[in-house]
PDB file of C-alpha atoms in Angstrom:
ATOM      1  CA  GLU A   1      -0.870 -10.606  13.955  1.00  0.00           C
ATOM      2  CA  ILE A   2      -3.642  -9.125  12.594  1.00  0.00           C
ATOM      3  CA  VAL A   3      -5.406 -10.202   9.370  1.00  0.00           C
ATOM      4  CA  MET A   4      -7.282  -8.364   7.485  1.00  0.00           C
ATOM      5  CA  THR A   5     -10.733  -9.790   5.229  1.00  0.00           C
ATOM      6  CA  GLN A   6     -12.455  -8.890   2.197  1.00  0.00           C
ATOM      7  CA  SER A   7     -15.702  -9.399   1.000  1.00  0.00           C
ATOM      8  CA  PRO A   8     -16.659 -10.374  -1.686  1.00  0.00           C
ATOM      9  CA  ALA A   9     -13.821 -11.223  -3.999  1.00  0.00           C
ATOM     10  CA  THR A  10     -15.958  -9.869  -6.732  1.00  0.00           C
ATOM     11  CA  LEU A  11     -18.706  -7.814  -6.965  1.00  0.00           C
ATOM     12  CA  SER A  12     -20.456  -6.903 -10.127  1.00  0.00           C
ATOM     13  CA  VAL A  13     -22.133  -3.824 -10.264  1.00  0.00           C
ATOM     14  CA  SER A  14     -24.403  -2.058 -13.718  1.00  0.00           C
ATOM     15  CA  PRO A  15     -23.011   2.228 -14.205  1.00  0.00           C
ATOM     16  CA  GLY A  16     -24.614   4.412 -11.918  1.00  0.00           C
ATOM     17  CA  GLU A  17     -25.533   1.850  -8.823  1.00  0.00           C
ATOM     18  CA  ARG A  18     -24.058   2.031  -5.185  1.00  0.00           C
ATOM     19  CA  ALA A  19     -21.290  -0.174  -4.541  1.00  0.00           C
ATOM     20  CA  THR A  20     -20.672  -1.924  -0.714  1.00  0.00           C
ATOM     21  CA  LEU A  21     -17.418  -3.393  -0.099  1.00  0.00           C
ATOM     22  CA  SER A  22     -16.103  -4.606   3.466  1.00  0.00           C
ATOM     23  CA  CYS A  23     -13.667  -4.931   5.394  1.00  0.00           C
ATOM     24  CA  ARG A  24     -13.097  -7.356   8.536  1.00  0.00           C
ATOM     25  CA  ALA A  25      -9.971  -6.944  11.207  1.00  0.00           C
ATOM     26  CA  SER A  26      -9.227  -9.728  13.418  1.00  0.00           C
ATOM     27  CA  GLU A  27      -9.016  -7.397  16.677  1.00  0.00           C
ATOM     28  CA  SER A  28      -9.597  -4.249  17.384  1.00  0.00           C
ATOM     29  CA  ILE A  29      -7.907  -0.928  15.053  1.00  0.00           C
ATOM     30  CA  SER A  30      -9.508   1.425  16.446  1.00  0.00           C
ATOM     31  CA  SER A  31     -10.115   3.722  13.244  1.00  0.00           C
ATOM     32  CA  ASN A  32      -6.267   2.785  12.083  1.00  0.00           C
ATOM     33  CA  LEU A  33      -8.254   1.372   8.586  1.00  0.00           C
ATOM     34  CA  ALA A  34      -7.266   3.240   5.056  1.00  0.00           C
ATOM     35  CA  TRP A  35      -8.793   1.706   1.593  1.00  0.00           C
ATOM     36  CA  TYR A  36      -7.031   2.416  -1.499  1.00  0.00           C
ATOM     37  CA  GLN A  37      -8.021   2.225  -5.186  1.00  0.00           C
ATOM     38  CA  GLN A  38      -5.782   0.393  -7.765  1.00  0.00           C
ATOM     39  CA  LYS A  39      -6.150   0.303 -11.248  1.00  0.00           C
ATOM     40  CA  PRO A  40      -4.761  -1.959 -13.702  1.00  0.00           C
ATOM     41  CA  GLY A  41      -0.396  -0.903 -14.270  1.00  0.00           C
ATOM     42  CA  GLN A  42      -1.226   1.361 -11.698  1.00  0.00           C
ATOM     43  CA  ALA A  43       0.079   1.975  -8.062  1.00  0.00           C
ATOM     44  CA  PRO A  44      -3.041   1.917  -5.347  1.00  0.00           C
ATOM     45  CA  ARG A  45      -4.191   5.113  -4.665  1.00  0.00           C
ATOM     46  CA  LEU A  46      -5.519   6.097  -1.366  1.00  0.00           C
ATOM     47  CA  LEU A  47      -9.307   6.939  -1.050  1.00  0.00           C
ATOM     48  CA  ILE A  48     -10.076   6.295   2.522  1.00  0.00           C
ATOM     49  CA  TYR A  49      -8.411   7.151   6.126  1.00  0.00           C
ATOM     50  CA  ASP A  50      -9.047   7.050   9.237  1.00  0.00           C
ATOM     51  CA  ALA A  51     -11.910   4.887   8.463  1.00  0.00           C
ATOM     52  CA  SER A  52     -14.359   7.387   6.936  1.00  0.00           C
ATOM     53  CA  THR A  53     -11.921  10.617   6.072  1.00  0.00           C
ATOM     54  CA  ARG A  54     -11.431  11.275   1.796  1.00  0.00           C
ATOM     55  CA  ALA A  55      -8.240  11.718   1.356  1.00  0.00           C
ATOM     56  CA  THR A  56      -6.807  14.810  -1.059  1.00  0.00           C
ATOM     57  CA  GLY A  57      -8.940  15.026  -3.915  1.00  0.00           C
ATOM     58  CA  VAL A  58     -11.465  12.027  -3.785  1.00  0.00           C
ATOM     59  CA  PRO A  59     -14.780  12.286  -4.659  1.00  0.00           C
ATOM     60  CA  ALA A  60     -18.171  12.424  -2.414  1.00  0.00           C
ATOM     61  CA  ARG A  61     -20.042   9.239  -3.687  1.00  0.00           C
ATOM     62  CA  PHE A  62     -16.717   7.335  -2.175  1.00  0.00           C
ATOM     63  CA  SER A  63     -17.745   7.088   1.904  1.00  0.00           C
ATOM     64  CA  GLY A  64     -16.434   4.781   4.951  1.00  0.00           C
ATOM     65  CA  SER A  65     -17.672   4.087   8.257  1.00  0.00           C
ATOM     66  CA  ARG A  66     -16.887   1.673  10.693  1.00  0.00           C
ATOM     67  CA  SER A  67     -18.731  -0.606  13.146  1.00  0.00           C
ATOM     68  CA  GLY A  68     -16.237  -2.020  15.443  1.00  0.00           C
ATOM     69  CA  THR A  69     -13.443  -4.141  13.759  1.00  0.00           C
ATOM     70  CA  GLU A  70     -15.884  -4.029  10.685  1.00  0.00           C
ATOM     71  CA  PHE A  71     -15.469  -2.123   7.883  1.00  0.00           C
ATOM     72  CA  THR A  72     -17.297  -0.515   4.563  1.00  0.00           C
ATOM     73  CA  LEU A  73     -16.797   1.012   2.169  1.00  0.00           C
ATOM     74  CA  THR A  74     -19.379   2.774  -0.678  1.00  0.00           C
ATOM     75  CA  ILE A  75     -19.225   3.588  -4.026  1.00  0.00           C
ATOM     76  CA  SER A  76     -22.958   5.764  -4.250  1.00  0.00           C
ATOM     77  CA  SER A  77     -22.777   5.272  -7.846  1.00  0.00           C
ATOM     78  CA  LEU A  78     -20.216   3.456  -9.997  1.00  0.00           C
ATOM     79  CA  GLN A  79     -18.718   6.364 -12.572  1.00  0.00           C
ATOM     80  CA  SER A  80     -16.485   4.238 -15.175  1.00  0.00           C
ATOM     81  CA  GLU A  81     -13.752   5.439 -14.032  1.00  0.00           C
ATOM     82  CA  ASP A  82     -14.155   3.499 -10.514  1.00  0.00           C
ATOM     83  CA  PHE A  83     -14.087  -0.209 -11.646  1.00  0.00           C
ATOM     84  CA  ALA A  84     -10.638  -1.652 -10.368  1.00  0.00           C
ATOM     85  CA  VAL A  85      -9.543  -3.451  -7.780  1.00  0.00           C
ATOM     86  CA  TYR A  86     -10.237  -1.939  -3.617  1.00  0.00           C
ATOM     87  CA  TYR A  87      -7.784  -3.022  -0.915  1.00  0.00           C
ATOM     88  CA  CYS A  88      -8.294  -2.397   3.008  1.00  0.00           C
ATOM     89  CA  GLN A  89      -4.925  -1.161   4.941  1.00  0.00           C
ATOM     90  CA  GLN A  90      -4.902  -1.577   9.111  1.00  0.00           C
ATOM     91  CA  TYR A  91      -2.257   1.116   9.736  1.00  0.00           C
ATOM     92  CA  LYS A  92      -2.410   0.173  14.407  1.00  0.00           C
ATOM     93  CA  ASN A  93       1.453   1.980  13.848  1.00  0.00           C
ATOM     94  CA  TRP A  94       2.792   0.083  16.924  1.00  0.00           C
ATOM     95  CA  PRO A  95       3.111  -2.927  16.713  1.00  0.00           C
ATOM     96  CA  PRO A  96       4.217  -1.161  13.114  1.00  0.00           C
ATOM     97  CA  ILE A  97       3.083  -4.110  11.273  1.00  0.00           C
ATOM     98  CA  PHE A  98       0.569  -2.446   8.364  1.00  0.00           C
ATOM     99  CA  THR A  99      -1.641  -5.593   7.069  1.00  0.00           C
ATOM    100  CA  PHE A 100      -3.670  -5.184   3.548  1.00  0.00           C
ATOM    101  CA  GLY A 101      -6.862  -7.311   3.267  1.00  0.00           C
ATOM    102  CA  PRO A 102      -7.119  -9.459   0.130  1.00  0.00           C
ATOM    103  CA  GLY A 103      -8.886  -7.244  -2.357  1.00  0.00           C
ATOM    104  CA  THR A 104     -12.046  -6.644  -3.885  1.00  0.00           C
ATOM    105  CA  LYS A 105     -12.867  -6.377  -7.337  1.00  0.00           C
ATOM    106  CA  VAL A 106     -15.520  -4.251  -8.500  1.00  0.00           C
ATOM    107  CA  ASP A 107     -15.949  -4.603 -12.461  1.00  0.00           C
ATOM    108  CA  ILE A 108     -18.867  -4.111 -14.903  1.00  0.00           C
ATOM    109  CA  LYS A 109     -22.216  -6.226 -14.708  1.00  0.00           C
TER     110      LYS A 109
ATOM    111  CA  GLN B   1       3.758  17.733  -3.144  1.00  0.00           C
ATOM    112  CA  VAL B   2       5.671  14.867  -2.745  1.00  0.00           C
ATOM    113  CA  GLN B   3       6.729  13.186  -5.774  1.00  0.00           C
ATOM    114  CA  LEU B   4       8.606   9.736  -5.467  1.00  0.00           C
ATOM    115  CA  VAL B   5      10.818   8.283  -8.554  1.00  0.00           C
ATOM    116  CA  GLN B   6      12.135   5.114  -8.412  1.00  0.00           C
ATOM    117  CA  SER B   7      14.692   3.199 -10.112  1.00  0.00           C
ATOM    118  CA  GLY B   8      14.282   1.494 -13.571  1.00  0.00           C
ATOM    119  CA  ALA B   9      13.132  -2.421 -13.787  1.00  0.00           C
ATOM    120  CA  GLU B  10      15.616  -4.906 -12.944  1.00  0.00           C
ATOM    121  CA  VAL B  11      16.390  -8.878 -13.866  1.00  0.00           C
ATOM    122  CA  LYS B  12      17.758 -11.175 -11.452  1.00  0.00           C
ATOM    123  CA  LYS B  13      19.230 -14.759 -11.327  1.00  0.00           C
ATOM    124  CA  PRO B  14      17.782 -16.787  -8.064  1.00  0.00           C
ATOM    125  CA  GLY B  15      20.511 -16.343  -5.220  1.00  0.00           C
ATOM    126  CA  ALA B  16      21.138 -12.684  -6.031  1.00  0.00           C
ATOM    127  CA  SER B  17      20.485  -9.128  -5.011  1.00  0.00           C
ATOM    128  CA  VAL B  18      18.553  -6.242  -6.189  1.00  0.00           C
ATOM    129  CA  LYS B  19      18.634  -2.945  -4.471  1.00  0.00           C
ATOM    130  CA  ILE B  20      15.694  -0.594  -5.585  1.00  0.00           C
ATOM    131  CA  SER B  21      16.192   3.671  -5.203  1.00  0.00           C
ATOM    132  CA  CYS B  22      13.054   5.965  -4.280  1.00  0.00           C
ATOM    133  CA  LYS B  23      14.171   9.692  -4.950  1.00  0.00           C
ATOM    134  CA  ALA B  24      11.948  12.083  -3.197  1.00  0.00           C
ATOM    135  CA  SER B  25      11.034  15.190  -4.289  1.00  0.00           C
ATOM    136  CA  GLY B  26       9.032  18.367  -3.270  1.00  0.00           C
ATOM    137  CA  ASP B  27       8.675  17.968   0.154  1.00  0.00           C
ATOM    138  CA  SER B  28      10.506  17.531   3.248  1.00  0.00           C
ATOM    139  CA  PHE B  29      12.010  14.305   3.085  1.00  0.00           C
ATOM    140  CA  THR B  30      12.466  13.227   6.019  1.00  0.00           C
ATOM    141  CA  THR B  31       8.777  14.682   7.708  1.00  0.00           C
ATOM    142  CA  TYR B  32       7.215  11.152   7.320  1.00  0.00           C
ATOM    143  CA  PHE B  33       8.016   7.378   7.540  1.00  0.00           C
ATOM    144  CA  MET B  34       8.752   5.870   3.738  1.00  0.00           C
ATOM    145  CA  HIS B  35       7.843   2.109   3.953  1.00  0.00           C
ATOM    146  CA  TRP B  36       8.358  -0.463   1.185  1.00  0.00           C
ATOM    147  CA  VAL B  37       5.320  -2.524  -0.106  1.00  0.00           C
ATOM    148  CA  ARG B  38       5.267  -5.419  -3.056  1.00  0.00           C
ATOM    149  CA  GLN B  39       2.832  -6.915  -5.528  1.00  0.00           C
ATOM    150  CA  ALA B  40       3.585 -10.297  -6.760  1.00  0.00           C
ATOM    151  CA  PRO B  41       1.737 -10.633 -10.444  1.00  0.00           C
ATOM    152  CA  GLY B  42      -1.682 -10.072 -10.514  1.00  0.00           C
ATOM    153  CA  GLN B  43      -1.762 -10.556  -6.661  1.00  0.00           C
ATOM    154  CA  GLY B  44      -2.355  -8.880  -3.857  1.00  0.00           C
ATOM    155  CA  LEU B  45      -0.395  -6.341  -1.489  1.00  0.00           C
ATOM    156  CA  GLU B  46       2.076  -6.993   0.844  1.00  0.00           C
ATOM    157  CA  TRP B  47       3.530  -4.366   3.032  1.00  0.00           C
ATOM    158  CA  MET B  48       7.233  -4.658   3.430  1.00  0.00           C
ATOM    159  CA  GLY B  49       8.639  -2.709   6.522  1.00  0.00           C
ATOM    160  CA  VAL B  50       8.985   0.808   6.768  1.00  0.00           C
ATOM    161  CA  ILE B  51      11.792   3.323   7.964  1.00  0.00           C
ATOM    162  CA  ASN B  52      12.012   6.757   9.606  1.00  0.00           C
ATOM    163  CA  PRO B  53      14.307   8.884   7.203  1.00  0.00           C
ATOM    164  CA  SER B  54      15.293  10.513   9.750  1.00  0.00           C
ATOM    165  CA  GLY B  55      18.136   8.195  11.485  1.00  0.00           C
ATOM    166  CA  GLY B  56      17.316   5.332   9.203  1.00  0.00           C
ATOM    167  CA  SER B  57      15.363   3.593  11.830  1.00  0.00           C
ATOM    168  CA  THR B  58      14.240   0.668   9.852  1.00  0.00           C
ATOM    169  CA  THR B  59      11.153  -2.175  11.082  1.00  0.00           C
ATOM    170  CA  TYR B  60      10.702  -4.935   8.834  1.00  0.00           C
ATOM    171  CA  ALA B  61       8.022  -7.378   7.956  1.00  0.00           C
ATOM    172  CA  GLN B  62       8.423 -10.827  10.109  1.00  0.00           C
ATOM    173  CA  SER B  63       8.271 -12.243   6.196  1.00  0.00           C
ATOM    174  CA  PHE B  64      11.505  -9.821   5.084  1.00  0.00           C
ATOM    175  CA  GLN B  65      13.672 -10.986   8.427  1.00  0.00           C
ATOM    176  CA  GLY B  66      17.014 -11.084   7.102  1.00  0.00           C
ATOM    177  CA  GLY B  67      16.694 -10.850   4.166  1.00  0.00           C
ATOM    178  CA  LEU B  68      15.893  -6.904   3.585  1.00  0.00           C
ATOM    179  CA  THR B  69      17.734  -4.016   4.520  1.00  0.00           C
ATOM    180  CA  MET B  70      16.281  -0.525   3.759  1.00  0.00           C
ATOM    181  CA  THR B  71      18.540   2.336   3.892  1.00  0.00           C
ATOM    182  CA  SER B  72      18.244   6.427   3.235  1.00  0.00           C
ATOM    183  CA  ASP B  73      20.337   9.448   2.380  1.00  0.00           C
ATOM    184  CA  MET B  74      18.844  12.284   3.392  1.00  0.00           C
ATOM    185  CA  SER B  75      21.906  14.710   1.481  1.00  0.00           C
ATOM    186  CA  THR B  76      20.015  13.370  -1.475  1.00  0.00           C
ATOM    187  CA  SER B  77      16.048  12.871  -0.582  1.00  0.00           C
ATOM    188  CA  THR B  78      16.417   8.640  -1.248  1.00  0.00           C
ATOM    189  CA  LEU B  79      15.341   6.049   0.032  1.00  0.00           C
ATOM    190  CA  TYR B  80      17.556   2.505  -1.017  1.00  0.00           C
ATOM    191  CA  MET B  81      15.532  -1.240  -0.321  1.00  0.00           C
ATOM    192  CA  GLU B  82      18.101  -3.937  -1.030  1.00  0.00           C
ATOM    193  CA  LEU B  83      16.712  -7.869  -0.843  1.00  0.00           C
ATOM    194  CA  ARG B  84      18.621 -10.781  -0.803  1.00  0.00           C
ATOM    195  CA  SER B  85      19.394 -14.275  -2.107  1.00  0.00           C
ATOM    196  CA  LEU B  86      16.399 -14.201  -4.788  1.00  0.00           C
ATOM    197  CA  ARG B  87      13.655 -16.436  -5.599  1.00  0.00           C
ATOM    198  CA  SER B  88      11.363 -16.631  -8.220  1.00  0.00           C
ATOM    199  CA  GLU B  89       8.879 -15.433  -5.751  1.00  0.00           C
ATOM    200  CA  ASP B  90      10.885 -12.568  -4.751  1.00  0.00           C
ATOM    201  CA  THR B  91       9.023 -11.401  -9.093  1.00  0.00           C
ATOM    202  CA  ALA B  92       6.912  -8.402  -8.257  1.00  0.00           C
ATOM    203  CA  VAL B  93       6.364  -4.807  -8.270  1.00  0.00           C
ATOM    204  CA  TYR B  94       7.833  -3.163  -5.928  1.00  0.00           C
ATOM    205  CA  TYR B  95       6.565   0.361  -4.176  1.00  0.00           C
ATOM    206  CA  CYS B  96       7.825   3.133  -2.071  1.00  0.00           C
ATOM    207  CA  VAL B  97       5.305   4.793  -0.509  1.00  0.00           C
ATOM    208  CA  ARG B  98       4.466   7.885   1.795  1.00  0.00           C
ATOM    209  CA  VAL B  99       2.600   8.040   4.428  1.00  0.00           C
ATOM    210  CA  ASN B 100       0.346  11.107   5.631  1.00  0.00           C
ATOM    211  CA  VAL B 101       0.406  12.095   9.247  1.00  0.00           C
ATOM    212  CA  ARG B 102      -2.124  10.077   9.951  1.00  0.00           C
ATOM    213  CA  GLY B 103       0.250   6.933   8.511  1.00  0.00           C
ATOM    214  CA  ALA B 104      -1.925   6.038   5.885  1.00  0.00           C
ATOM    215  CA  PHE B 105      -0.537   4.535   2.619  1.00  0.00           C
ATOM    216  CA  GLU B 106      -0.789   8.416   0.995  1.00  0.00           C
ATOM    217  CA  ILE B 107       2.125   9.178  -1.593  1.00  0.00           C
ATOM    218  CA  TRP B 108       2.677   6.081  -3.651  1.00  0.00           C
ATOM    219  CA  GLY B 109       6.159   5.857  -6.183  1.00  0.00           C
ATOM    220  CA  GLN B 110       5.844   4.553  -9.887  1.00  0.00           C
ATOM    221  CA  GLY B 111       6.761   1.251  -8.619  1.00  0.00           C
ATOM    222  CA  THR B 112       9.987  -0.782 -10.077  1.00  0.00           C
ATOM    223  CA  MET B 113       9.753  -4.209 -11.434  1.00  0.00           C
ATOM    224  CA  VAL B 114      11.798  -6.821 -10.198  1.00  0.00           C
ATOM    225  CA  THR B 115      11.711 -10.149 -12.053  1.00  0.00           C
ATOM    226  CA  VAL B 116      14.249 -13.150 -10.568  1.00  0.00           C
ATOM    227  CA  SER B 117      14.410 -15.900 -13.130  1.00  0.00           C
ATOM    228  CA  SER B 118      17.588 -18.474 -14.133  1.00  0.00           C
TER     229      SER B 118
END
């Protein structure tokens, strides 16, 4: 079973600063990696899929990258609305097991 | 743009079953696979299983095998998720989700809170 890990668990950032979130897969998942943003009381929102493709309507300050089994979500200049929990997820599709990471909470420094 | 509207909150006793609905509108119901994801209070996201609305084939996460049934009704564009033998640990918000063409979880329902308590 593929295990997804995320670091750090909590990231404290000042508005306007850059935030870098990490996600690691326990085995190769190619680029089948998505990032989601979740705010309190809301459903998650798809931000990035295929490791680096922004979903429709997602601001350009969000970007994703991949190096082997290491994935990074970068928020170039944090806005107030970006303080949330971010989850990574693998969707390798076969076998059909879709694993989420434990999440990184981005809060205000 | 597809929208997913789920049924309302449920309160169940331990050992009971719950069945949640998820109605799709605005797009072809059978085009993409649909998933269910749950989130216990203050916890992360847990994938439960996937259904192909066209045909009804399913795959469930191992931790739900035997206690979970996902079905679809193409005539009403509605998905159903039934969880049996409920325990307090099943207290969570349950989401239905539609994937995009690449398999990422693109469209989420609003969530249904299920509380299991004696």
